[in-house]
PDB file of C-alpha atoms and ligand atoms in Angstrom:
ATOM      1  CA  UNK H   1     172.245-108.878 -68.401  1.00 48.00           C
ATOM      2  CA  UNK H   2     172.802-109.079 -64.757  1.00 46.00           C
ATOM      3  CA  UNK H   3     169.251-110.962 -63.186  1.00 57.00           C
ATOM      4  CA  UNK H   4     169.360-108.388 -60.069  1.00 72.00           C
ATOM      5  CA  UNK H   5     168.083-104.900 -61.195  1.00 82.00           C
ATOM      6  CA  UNK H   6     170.330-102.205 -59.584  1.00 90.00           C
ATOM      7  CA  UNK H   7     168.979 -98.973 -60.685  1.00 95.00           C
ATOM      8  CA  UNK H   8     172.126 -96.970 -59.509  1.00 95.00           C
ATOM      9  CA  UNK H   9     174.245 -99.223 -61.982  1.00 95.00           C
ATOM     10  CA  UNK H  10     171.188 -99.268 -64.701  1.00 96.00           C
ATOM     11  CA  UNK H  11     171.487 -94.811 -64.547  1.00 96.00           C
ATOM     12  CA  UNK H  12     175.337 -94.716 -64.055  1.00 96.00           C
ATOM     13  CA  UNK H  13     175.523 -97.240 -67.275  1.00 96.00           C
ATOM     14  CA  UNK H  14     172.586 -95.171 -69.670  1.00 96.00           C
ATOM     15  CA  UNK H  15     174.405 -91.752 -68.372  1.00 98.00           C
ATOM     16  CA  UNK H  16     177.705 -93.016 -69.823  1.00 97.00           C
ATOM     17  CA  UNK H  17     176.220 -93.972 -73.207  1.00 97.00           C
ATOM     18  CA  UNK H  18     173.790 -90.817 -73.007  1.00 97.00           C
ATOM     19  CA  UNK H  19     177.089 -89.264 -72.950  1.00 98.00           C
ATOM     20  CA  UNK H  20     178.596 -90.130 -75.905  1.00 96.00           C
ATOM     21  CA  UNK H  21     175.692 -90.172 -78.399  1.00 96.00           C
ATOM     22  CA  UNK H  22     174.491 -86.583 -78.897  1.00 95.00           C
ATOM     23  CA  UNK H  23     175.678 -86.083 -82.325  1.00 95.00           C
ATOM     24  CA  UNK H  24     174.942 -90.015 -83.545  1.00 96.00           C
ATOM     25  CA  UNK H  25     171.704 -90.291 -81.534  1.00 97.00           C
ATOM     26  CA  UNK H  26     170.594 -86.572 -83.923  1.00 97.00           C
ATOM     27  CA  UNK H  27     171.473 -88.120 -86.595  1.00 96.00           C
ATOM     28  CA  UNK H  28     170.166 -91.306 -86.589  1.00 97.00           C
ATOM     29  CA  UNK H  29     166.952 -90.912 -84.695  1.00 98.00           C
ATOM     30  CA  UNK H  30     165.766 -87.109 -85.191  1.00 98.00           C
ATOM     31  CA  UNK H  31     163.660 -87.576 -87.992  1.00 97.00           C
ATOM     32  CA  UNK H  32     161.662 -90.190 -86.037  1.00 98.00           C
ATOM     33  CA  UNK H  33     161.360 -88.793 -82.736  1.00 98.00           C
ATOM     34  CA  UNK H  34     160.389 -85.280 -84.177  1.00 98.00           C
ATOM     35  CA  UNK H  35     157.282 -87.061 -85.473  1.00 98.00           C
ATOM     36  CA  UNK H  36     155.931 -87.630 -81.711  1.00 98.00           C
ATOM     37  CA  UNK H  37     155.996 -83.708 -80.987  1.00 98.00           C
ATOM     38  CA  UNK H  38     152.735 -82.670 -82.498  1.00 98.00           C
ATOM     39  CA  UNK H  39     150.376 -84.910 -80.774  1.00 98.00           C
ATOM     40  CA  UNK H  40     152.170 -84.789 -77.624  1.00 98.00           C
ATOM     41  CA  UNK H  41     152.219 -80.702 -77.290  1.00 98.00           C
ATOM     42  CA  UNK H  42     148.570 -81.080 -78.041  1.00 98.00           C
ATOM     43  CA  UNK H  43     148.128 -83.646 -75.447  1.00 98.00           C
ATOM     44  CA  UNK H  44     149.307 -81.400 -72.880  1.00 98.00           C
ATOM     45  CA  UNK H  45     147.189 -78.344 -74.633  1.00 98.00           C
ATOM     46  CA  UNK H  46     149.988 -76.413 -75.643  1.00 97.00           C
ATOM     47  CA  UNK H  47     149.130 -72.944 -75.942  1.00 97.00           C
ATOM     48  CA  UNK H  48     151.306 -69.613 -75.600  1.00 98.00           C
ATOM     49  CA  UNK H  49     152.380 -68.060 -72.662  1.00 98.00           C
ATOM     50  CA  UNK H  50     152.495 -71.935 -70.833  1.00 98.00           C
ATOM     51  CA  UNK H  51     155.239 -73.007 -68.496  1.00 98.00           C
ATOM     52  CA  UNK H  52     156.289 -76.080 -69.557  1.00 98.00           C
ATOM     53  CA  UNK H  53     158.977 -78.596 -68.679  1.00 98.00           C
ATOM     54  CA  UNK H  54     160.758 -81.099 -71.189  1.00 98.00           C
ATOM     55  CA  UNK H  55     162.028 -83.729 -69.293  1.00 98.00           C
ATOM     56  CA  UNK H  56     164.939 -86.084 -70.890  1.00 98.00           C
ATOM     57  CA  UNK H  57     164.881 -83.067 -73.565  1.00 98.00           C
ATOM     58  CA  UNK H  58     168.034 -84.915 -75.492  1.00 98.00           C
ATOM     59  CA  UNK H  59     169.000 -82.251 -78.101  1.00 98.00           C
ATOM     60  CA  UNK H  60     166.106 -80.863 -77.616  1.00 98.00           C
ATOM     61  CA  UNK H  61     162.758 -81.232 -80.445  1.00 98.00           C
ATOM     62  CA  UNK H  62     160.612 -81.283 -77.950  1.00 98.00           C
ATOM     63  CA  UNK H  63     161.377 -77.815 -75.999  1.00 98.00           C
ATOM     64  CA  UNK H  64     162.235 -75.994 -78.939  1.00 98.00           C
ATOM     65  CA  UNK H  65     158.963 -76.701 -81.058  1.00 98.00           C
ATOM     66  CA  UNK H  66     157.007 -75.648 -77.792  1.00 98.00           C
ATOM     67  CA  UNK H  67     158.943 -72.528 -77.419  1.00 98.00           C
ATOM     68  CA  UNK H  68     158.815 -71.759 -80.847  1.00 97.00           C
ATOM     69  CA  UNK H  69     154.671 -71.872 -79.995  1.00 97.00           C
ATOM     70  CA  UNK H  70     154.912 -69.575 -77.489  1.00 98.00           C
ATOM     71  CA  UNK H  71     155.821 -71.566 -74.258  1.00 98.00           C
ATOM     72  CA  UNK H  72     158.394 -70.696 -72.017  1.00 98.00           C
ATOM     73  CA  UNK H  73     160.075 -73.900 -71.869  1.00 98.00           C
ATOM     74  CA  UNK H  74     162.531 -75.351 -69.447  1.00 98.00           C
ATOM     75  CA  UNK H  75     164.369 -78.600 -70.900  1.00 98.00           C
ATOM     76  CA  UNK H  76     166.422 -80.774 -68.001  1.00 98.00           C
ATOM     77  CA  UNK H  77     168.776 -83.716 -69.081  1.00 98.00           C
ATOM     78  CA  UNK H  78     170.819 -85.262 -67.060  1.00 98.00           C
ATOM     79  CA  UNK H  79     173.909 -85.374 -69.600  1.00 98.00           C
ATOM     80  CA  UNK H  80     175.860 -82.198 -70.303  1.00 98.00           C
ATOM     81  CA  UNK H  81     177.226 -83.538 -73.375  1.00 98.00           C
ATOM     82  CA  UNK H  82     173.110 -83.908 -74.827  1.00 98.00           C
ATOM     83  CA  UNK H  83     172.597 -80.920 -73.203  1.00 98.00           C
ATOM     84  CA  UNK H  84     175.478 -78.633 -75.113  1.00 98.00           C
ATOM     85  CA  UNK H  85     173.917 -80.140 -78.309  1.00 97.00           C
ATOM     86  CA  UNK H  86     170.603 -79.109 -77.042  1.00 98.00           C
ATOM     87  CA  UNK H  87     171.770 -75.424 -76.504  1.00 98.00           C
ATOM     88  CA  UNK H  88     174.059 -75.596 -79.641  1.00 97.00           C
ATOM     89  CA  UNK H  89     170.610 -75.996 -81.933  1.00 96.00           C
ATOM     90  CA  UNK H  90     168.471 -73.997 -79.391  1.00 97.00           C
ATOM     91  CA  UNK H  91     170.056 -71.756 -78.674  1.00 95.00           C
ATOM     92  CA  UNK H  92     167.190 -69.090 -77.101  1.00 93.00           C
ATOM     93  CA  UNK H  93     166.060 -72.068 -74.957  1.00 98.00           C
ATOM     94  CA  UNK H  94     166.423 -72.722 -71.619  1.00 98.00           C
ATOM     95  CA  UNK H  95     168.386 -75.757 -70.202  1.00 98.00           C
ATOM     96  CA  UNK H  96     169.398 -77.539 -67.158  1.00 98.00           C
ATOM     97  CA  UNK H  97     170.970 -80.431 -66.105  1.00 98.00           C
ATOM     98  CA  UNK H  98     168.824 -82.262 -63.906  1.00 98.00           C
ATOM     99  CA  UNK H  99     167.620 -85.599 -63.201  1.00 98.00           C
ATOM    100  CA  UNK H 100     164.084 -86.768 -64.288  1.00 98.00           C
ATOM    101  CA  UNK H 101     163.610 -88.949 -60.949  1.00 98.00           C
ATOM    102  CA  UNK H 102     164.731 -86.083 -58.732  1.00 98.00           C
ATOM    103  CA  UNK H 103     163.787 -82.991 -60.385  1.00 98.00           C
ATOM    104  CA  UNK H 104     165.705 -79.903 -58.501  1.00 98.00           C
ATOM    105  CA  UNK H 105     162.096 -77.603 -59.415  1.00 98.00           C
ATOM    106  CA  UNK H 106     159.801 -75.758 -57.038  1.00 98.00           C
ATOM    107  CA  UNK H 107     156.298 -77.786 -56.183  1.00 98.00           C
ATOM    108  CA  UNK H 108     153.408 -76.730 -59.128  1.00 98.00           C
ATOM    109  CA  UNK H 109     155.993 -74.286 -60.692  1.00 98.00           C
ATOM    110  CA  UNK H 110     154.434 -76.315 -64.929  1.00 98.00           C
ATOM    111  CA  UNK H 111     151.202 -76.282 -66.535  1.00 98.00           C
ATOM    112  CA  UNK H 112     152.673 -79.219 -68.585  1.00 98.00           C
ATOM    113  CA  UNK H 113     155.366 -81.877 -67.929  1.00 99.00           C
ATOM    114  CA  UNK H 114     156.092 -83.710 -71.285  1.00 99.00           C
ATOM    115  CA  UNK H 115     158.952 -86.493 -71.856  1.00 98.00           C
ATOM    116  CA  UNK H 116     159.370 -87.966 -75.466  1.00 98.00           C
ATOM    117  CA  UNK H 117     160.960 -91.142 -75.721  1.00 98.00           C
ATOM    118  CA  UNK H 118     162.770 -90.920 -71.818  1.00 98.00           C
ATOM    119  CA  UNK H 119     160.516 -92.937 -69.242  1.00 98.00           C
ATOM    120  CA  UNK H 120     161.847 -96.292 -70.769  1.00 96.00           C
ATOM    121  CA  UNK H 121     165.596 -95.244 -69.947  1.00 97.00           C
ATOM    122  CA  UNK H 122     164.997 -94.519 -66.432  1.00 97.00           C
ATOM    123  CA  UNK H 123     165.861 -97.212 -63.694  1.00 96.00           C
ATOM    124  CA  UNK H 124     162.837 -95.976 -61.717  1.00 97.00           C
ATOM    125  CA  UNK H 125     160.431 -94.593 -63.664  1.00 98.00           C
ATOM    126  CA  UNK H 126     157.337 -94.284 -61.174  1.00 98.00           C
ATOM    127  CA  UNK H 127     159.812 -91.899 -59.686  1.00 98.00           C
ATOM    128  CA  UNK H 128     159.746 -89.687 -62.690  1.00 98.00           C
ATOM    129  CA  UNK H 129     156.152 -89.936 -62.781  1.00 98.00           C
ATOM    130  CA  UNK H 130     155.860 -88.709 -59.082  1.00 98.00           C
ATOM    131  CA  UNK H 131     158.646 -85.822 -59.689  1.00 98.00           C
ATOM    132  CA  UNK H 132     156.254 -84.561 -62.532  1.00 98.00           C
ATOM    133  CA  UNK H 133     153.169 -84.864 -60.327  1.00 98.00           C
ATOM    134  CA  UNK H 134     154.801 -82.532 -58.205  1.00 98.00           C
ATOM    135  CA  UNK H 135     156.223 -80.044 -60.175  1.00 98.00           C
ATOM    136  CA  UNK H 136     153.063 -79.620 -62.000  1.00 98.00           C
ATOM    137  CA  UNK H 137     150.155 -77.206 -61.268  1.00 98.00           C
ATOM    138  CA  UNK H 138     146.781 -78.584 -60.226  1.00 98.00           C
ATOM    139  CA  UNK H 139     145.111 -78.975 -63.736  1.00 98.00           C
ATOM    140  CA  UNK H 140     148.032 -79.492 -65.576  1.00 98.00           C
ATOM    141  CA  UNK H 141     148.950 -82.005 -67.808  1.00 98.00           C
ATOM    142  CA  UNK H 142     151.831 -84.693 -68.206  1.00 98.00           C
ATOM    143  CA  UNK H 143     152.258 -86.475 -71.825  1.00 98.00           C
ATOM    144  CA  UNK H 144     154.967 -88.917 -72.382  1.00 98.00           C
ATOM    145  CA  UNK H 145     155.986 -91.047 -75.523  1.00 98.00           C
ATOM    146  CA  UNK H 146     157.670 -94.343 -75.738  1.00 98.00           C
ATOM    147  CA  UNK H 147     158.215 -97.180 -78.702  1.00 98.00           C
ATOM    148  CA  UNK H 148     155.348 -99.483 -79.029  1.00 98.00           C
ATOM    149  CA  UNK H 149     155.680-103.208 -78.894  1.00 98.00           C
ATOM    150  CA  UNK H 150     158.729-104.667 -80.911  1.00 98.00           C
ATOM    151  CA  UNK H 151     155.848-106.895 -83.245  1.00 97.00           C
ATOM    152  CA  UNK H 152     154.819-103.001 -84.214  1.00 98.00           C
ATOM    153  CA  UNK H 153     157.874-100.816 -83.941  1.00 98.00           C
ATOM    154  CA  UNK H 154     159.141-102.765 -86.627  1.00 98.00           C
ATOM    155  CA  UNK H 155     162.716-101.628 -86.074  1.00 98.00           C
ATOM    156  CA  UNK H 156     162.895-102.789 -82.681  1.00 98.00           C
ATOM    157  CA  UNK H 157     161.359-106.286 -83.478  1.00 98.00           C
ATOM    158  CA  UNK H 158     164.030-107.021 -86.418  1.00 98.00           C
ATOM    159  CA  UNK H 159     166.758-106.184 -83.802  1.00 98.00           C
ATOM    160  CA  UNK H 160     165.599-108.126 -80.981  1.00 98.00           C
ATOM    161  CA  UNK H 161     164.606-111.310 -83.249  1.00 98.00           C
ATOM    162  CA  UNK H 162     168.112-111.364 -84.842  1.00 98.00           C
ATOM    163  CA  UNK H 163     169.752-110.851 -81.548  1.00 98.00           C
ATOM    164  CA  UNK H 164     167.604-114.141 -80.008  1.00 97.00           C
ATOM    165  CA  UNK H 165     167.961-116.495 -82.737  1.00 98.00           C
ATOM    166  CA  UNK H 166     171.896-115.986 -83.702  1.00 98.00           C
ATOM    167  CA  UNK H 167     173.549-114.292 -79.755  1.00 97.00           C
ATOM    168  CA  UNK H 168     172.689-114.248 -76.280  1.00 96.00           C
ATOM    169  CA  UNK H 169     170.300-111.698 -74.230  1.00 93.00           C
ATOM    170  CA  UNK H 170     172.618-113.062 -71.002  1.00 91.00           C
ATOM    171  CA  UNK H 171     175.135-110.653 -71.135  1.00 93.00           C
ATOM    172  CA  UNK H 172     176.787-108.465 -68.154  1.00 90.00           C
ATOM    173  CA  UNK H 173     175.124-105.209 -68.424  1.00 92.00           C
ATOM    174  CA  UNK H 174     173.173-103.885 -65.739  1.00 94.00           C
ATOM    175  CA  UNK H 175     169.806-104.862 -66.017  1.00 90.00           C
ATOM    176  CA  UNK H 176     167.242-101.833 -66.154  1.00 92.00           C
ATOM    177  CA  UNK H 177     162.733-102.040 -65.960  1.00 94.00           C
ATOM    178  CA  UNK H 178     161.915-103.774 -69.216  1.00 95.00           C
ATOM    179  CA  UNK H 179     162.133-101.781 -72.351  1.00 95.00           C
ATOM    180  CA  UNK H 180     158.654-101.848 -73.510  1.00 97.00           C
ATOM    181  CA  UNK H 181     156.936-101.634 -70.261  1.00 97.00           C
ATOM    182  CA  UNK H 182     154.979 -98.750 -71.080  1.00 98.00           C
ATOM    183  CA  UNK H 183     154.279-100.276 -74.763  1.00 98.00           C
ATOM    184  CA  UNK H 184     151.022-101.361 -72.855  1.00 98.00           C
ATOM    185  CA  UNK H 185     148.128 -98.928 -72.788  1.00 98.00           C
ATOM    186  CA  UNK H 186     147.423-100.391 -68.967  1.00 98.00           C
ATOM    187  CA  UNK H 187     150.387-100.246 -67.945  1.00 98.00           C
ATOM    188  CA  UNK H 188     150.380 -96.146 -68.930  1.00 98.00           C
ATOM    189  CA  UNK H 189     147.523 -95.978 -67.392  1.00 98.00           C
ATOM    190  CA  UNK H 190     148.208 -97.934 -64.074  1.00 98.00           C
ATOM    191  CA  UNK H 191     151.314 -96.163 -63.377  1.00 98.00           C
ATOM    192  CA  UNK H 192     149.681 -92.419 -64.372  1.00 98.00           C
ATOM    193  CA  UNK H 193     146.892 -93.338 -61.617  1.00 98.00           C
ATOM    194  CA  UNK H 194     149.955 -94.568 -59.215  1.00 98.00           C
ATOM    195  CA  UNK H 195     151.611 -91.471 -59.187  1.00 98.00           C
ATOM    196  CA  UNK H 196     148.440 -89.862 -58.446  1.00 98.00           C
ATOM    197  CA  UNK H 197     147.269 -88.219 -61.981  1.00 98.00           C
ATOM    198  CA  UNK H 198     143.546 -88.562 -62.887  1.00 98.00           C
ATOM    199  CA  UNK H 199     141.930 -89.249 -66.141  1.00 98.00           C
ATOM    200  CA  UNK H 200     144.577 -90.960 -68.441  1.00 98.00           C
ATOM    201  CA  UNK H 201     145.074 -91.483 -71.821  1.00 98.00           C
ATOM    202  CA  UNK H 202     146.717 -93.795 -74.150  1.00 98.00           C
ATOM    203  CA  UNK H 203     146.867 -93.688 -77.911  1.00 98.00           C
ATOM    204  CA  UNK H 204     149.269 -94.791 -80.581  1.00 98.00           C
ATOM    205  CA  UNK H 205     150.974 -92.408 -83.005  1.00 98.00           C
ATOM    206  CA  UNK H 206     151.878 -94.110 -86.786  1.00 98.00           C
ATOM    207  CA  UNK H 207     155.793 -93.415 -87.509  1.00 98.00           C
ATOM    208  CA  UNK H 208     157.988 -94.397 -90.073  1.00 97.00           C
ATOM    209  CA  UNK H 209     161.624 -94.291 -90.421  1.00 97.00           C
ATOM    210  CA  UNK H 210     163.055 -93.958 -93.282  1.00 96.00           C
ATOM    211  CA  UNK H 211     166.884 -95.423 -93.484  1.00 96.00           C
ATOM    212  CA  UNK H 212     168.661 -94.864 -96.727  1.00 94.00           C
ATOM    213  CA  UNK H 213     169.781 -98.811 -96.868  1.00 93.00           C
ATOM    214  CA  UNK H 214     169.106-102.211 -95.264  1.00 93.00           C
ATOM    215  CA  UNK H 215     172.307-101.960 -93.347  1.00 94.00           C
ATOM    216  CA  UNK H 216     171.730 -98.806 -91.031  1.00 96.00           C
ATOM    217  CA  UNK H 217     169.538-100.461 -89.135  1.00 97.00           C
ATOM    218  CA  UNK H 218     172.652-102.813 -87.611  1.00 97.00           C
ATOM    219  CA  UNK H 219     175.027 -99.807 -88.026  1.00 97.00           C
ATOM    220  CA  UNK H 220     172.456 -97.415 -85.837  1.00 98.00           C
ATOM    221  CA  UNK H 221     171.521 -99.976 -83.415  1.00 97.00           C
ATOM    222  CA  UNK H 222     174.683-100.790 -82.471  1.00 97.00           C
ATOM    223  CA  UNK H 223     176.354 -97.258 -82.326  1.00 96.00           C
ATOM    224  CA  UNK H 224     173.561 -94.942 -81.547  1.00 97.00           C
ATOM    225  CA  UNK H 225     171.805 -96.354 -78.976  1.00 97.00           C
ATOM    226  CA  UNK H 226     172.690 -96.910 -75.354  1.00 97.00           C
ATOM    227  CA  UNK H 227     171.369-100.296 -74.072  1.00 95.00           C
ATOM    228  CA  UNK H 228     170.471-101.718 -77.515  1.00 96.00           C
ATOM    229  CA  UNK H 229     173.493-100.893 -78.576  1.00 96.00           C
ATOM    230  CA  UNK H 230     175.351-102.347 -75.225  1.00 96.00           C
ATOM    231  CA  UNK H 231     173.643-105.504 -75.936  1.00 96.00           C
ATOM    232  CA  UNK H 232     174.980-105.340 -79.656  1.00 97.00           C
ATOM    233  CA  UNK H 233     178.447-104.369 -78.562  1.00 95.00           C
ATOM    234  CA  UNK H 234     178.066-107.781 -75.844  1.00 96.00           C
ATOM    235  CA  UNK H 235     177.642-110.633 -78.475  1.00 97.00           C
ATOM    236  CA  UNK H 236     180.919-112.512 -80.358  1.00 96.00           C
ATOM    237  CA  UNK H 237     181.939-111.490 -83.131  1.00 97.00           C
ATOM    238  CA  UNK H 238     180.514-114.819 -85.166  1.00 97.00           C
ATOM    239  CA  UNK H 239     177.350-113.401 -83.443  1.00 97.00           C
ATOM    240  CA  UNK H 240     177.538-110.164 -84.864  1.00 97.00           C
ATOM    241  CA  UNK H 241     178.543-111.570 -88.131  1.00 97.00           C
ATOM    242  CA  UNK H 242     174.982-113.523 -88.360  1.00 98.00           C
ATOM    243  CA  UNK H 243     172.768-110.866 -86.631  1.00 98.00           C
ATOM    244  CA  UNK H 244     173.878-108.337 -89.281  1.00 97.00           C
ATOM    245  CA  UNK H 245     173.392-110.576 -91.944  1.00 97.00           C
ATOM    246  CA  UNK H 246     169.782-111.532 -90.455  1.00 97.00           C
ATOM    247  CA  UNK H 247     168.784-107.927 -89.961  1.00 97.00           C
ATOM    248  CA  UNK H 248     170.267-106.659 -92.897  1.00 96.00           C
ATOM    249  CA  UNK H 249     167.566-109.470 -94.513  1.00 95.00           C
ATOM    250  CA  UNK H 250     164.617-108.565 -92.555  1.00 96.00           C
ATOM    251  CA  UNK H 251     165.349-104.774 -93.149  1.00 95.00           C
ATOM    252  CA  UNK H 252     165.776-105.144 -96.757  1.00 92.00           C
ATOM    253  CA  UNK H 253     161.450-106.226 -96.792  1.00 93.00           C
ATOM    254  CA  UNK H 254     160.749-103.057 -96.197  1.00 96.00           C
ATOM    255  CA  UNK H 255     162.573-101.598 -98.938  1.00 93.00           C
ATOM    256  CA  UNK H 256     160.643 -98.861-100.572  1.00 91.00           C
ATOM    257  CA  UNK H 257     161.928 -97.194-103.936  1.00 88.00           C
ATOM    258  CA  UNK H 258     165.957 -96.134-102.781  1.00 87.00           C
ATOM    259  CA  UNK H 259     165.636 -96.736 -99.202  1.00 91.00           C
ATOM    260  CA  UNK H 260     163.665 -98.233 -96.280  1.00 96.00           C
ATOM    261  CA  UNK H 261     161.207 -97.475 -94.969  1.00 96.00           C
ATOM    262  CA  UNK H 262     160.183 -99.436 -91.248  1.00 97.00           C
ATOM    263  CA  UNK H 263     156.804 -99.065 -88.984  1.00 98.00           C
ATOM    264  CA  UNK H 264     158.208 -97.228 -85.795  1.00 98.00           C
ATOM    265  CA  UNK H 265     154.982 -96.636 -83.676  1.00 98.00           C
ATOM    266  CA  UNK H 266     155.194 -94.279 -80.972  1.00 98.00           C
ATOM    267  CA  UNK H 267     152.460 -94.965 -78.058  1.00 98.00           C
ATOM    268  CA  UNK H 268     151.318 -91.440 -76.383  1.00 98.00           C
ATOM    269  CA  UNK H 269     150.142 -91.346 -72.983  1.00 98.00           C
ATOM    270  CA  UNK H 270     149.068 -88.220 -70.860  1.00 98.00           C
ATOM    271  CA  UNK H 271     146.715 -87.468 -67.718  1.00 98.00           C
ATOM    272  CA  UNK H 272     145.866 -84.472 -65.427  1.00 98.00           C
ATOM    273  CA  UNK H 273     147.201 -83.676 -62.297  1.00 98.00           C
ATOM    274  CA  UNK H 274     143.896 -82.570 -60.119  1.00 95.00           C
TER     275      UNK H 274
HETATM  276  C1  SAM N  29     165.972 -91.336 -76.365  1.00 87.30           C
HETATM  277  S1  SAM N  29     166.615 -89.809 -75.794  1.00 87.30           S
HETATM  278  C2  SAM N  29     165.212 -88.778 -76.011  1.00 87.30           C
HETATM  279  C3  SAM N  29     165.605 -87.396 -76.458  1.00 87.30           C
HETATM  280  C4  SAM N  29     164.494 -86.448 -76.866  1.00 87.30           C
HETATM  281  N1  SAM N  29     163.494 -86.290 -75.818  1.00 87.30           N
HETATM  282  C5  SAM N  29     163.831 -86.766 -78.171  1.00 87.30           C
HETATM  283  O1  SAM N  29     162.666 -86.395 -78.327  1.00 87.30           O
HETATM  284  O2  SAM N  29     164.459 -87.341 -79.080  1.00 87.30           O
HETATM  285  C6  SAM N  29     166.637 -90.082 -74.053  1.00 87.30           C
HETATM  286  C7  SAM N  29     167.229 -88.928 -73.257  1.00 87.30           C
HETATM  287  O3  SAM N  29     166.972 -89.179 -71.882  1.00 87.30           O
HETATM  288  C8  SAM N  29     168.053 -88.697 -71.123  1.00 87.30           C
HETATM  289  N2  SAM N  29     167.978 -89.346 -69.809  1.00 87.30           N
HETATM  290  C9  SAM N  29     168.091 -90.659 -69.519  1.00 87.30           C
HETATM  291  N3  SAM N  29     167.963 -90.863 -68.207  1.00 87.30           N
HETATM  292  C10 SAM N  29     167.756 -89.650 -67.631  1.00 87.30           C
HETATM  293  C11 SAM N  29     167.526 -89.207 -66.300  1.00 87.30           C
HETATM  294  N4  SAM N  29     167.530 -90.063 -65.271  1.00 87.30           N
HETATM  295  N5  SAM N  29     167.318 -87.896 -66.089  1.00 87.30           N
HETATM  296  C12 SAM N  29     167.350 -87.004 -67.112  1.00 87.30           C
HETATM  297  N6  SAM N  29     167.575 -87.364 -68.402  1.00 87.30           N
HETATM  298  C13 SAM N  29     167.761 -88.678 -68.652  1.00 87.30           C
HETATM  299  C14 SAM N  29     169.257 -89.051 -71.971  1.00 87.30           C
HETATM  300  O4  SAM N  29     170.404 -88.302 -71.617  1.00 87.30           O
HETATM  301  C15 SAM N  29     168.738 -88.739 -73.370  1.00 87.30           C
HETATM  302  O5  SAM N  29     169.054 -87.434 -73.739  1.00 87.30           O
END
């Protein structure tokens, strides 16, 4: 990766990928990041009747369980092709293109800002914290998921090993904030107070992923995810060769009856705007 960060390059490169994925990144990853949308609605004390904004809404879990509760949800994206799928599967939900650092949303117009699994692909997220800040109410909540640490989210940590011991992390891609950033409980918390929210949480939510072989690991790294993926799509072919071989290994340990079955900890963080 390129040592400068540039976050015009970083969004311009994850918007391209974002682009591509809707239907791959559903099928590969829905099952897991559906489990995060129970504890984070109730962080943000869902209830009926709520305005609430799901930011980075993807195909859209997250807004569609909350409207199904009651809320009237807005869900912003900033890639029309995610957010086609999202209205596609939704489709009595509302959503907009819009970018999560510079939210086009009236001041205090939310009770609740939530974002599952989208702060770690933004090239600035403090800015994203700030734009929520904003466009929430005084009293209302923000709640936002990411993966925890790679030696936990098991998936992540079998990737990332194989990729060190058998390729190279110096590739040319544009270098973004590091991935698990906000895997750290201060670091939630230290940004939350940054951007001017009071009172923050952190807790981690158990998830497992269940893959139906030791091979889609490698197979949805590489072609379902955006920076992951570029990284996979970087190395040499003799370096692919042995990093699918390794992960297929490490994968195959957590076999469980006809398929696999991997740790995938999500870490849940949320705070009040007062
Ligand atoms: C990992 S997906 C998360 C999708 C969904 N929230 C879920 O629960 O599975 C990340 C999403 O963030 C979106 N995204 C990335 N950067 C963004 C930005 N700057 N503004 C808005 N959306 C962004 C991508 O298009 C993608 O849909």
């Amino acid at each position: 990766m390129t040592s400068q960060p540039d976050p015009d390059a970083f969004r311009a490169f994850e918007h391209a990928g974002w682009e591509k994925l809707p239907r791959r990144y559903h099928d590969a990853f829905a099952s897991l990041t559906t489990q995060a949308i129970g504890p984070l609605l109730q962080a943000v004390n869902m209830r009926s009747g709520m305005r609430l904004l799901d930011v980075a809404t993807g195909p859209g879990y997250v807004a569609a369980a909350a409207a199904q509760n009651g809320a009237n949800v807005v869900g912003v994206d900033f890639s029309c092709a995610m957010l086609a799928e999202a209205s596609r599967r939704n489709p009595g939900v509302e959503f907009r293109e819009g970018d999560a650092e510079d939210l086009a949303l009236p001041d205090a117009s939310f009770d609740a800002v939530v974002m599952n699994f989208g702060l770690l692909h933004l090239g600035r997220p403090e800015r994203a914290l700030a734009e929520a800040h904003r466009v929430l109410r005084p009293g209302g909540k923000i709640g936002f998921t990411v993966w925890a640490k790679p030696e936990e989210a098991r998936g992540f940590g079998i990737v990332l090993r194989a990729i060190h011991k058998h390729g190279s992390m110096d590739v040319p891609l544009p270098s973004g904030p590091p991935f698990f950033r906000f895997s750290e409980p201060d670091e939630c918390r230290r940004s939350l107070l940054q951007a001017g929210f009071a009172a923050p949480e952190v807790a981690t939510i158990p998830q497992l992923w269940r893959l139906s072989s030791p091979d889609a690991l490698f197979e949805i790294m590489q072609r379902s995810t955006v920076r992951t993926g570029g990284l996979l799509r970087a190395q040499t072919p003799e370096a692919l060769d042995a990093i699918r071989s390794d992960m297929r290994d490490a994968t195959a340990s957590h076999r469980k009856d006809d398929s696999v079955e991997l740790p995938m900890p999500a870490v849940l963080a949320s705070a009040i705007k007062q």
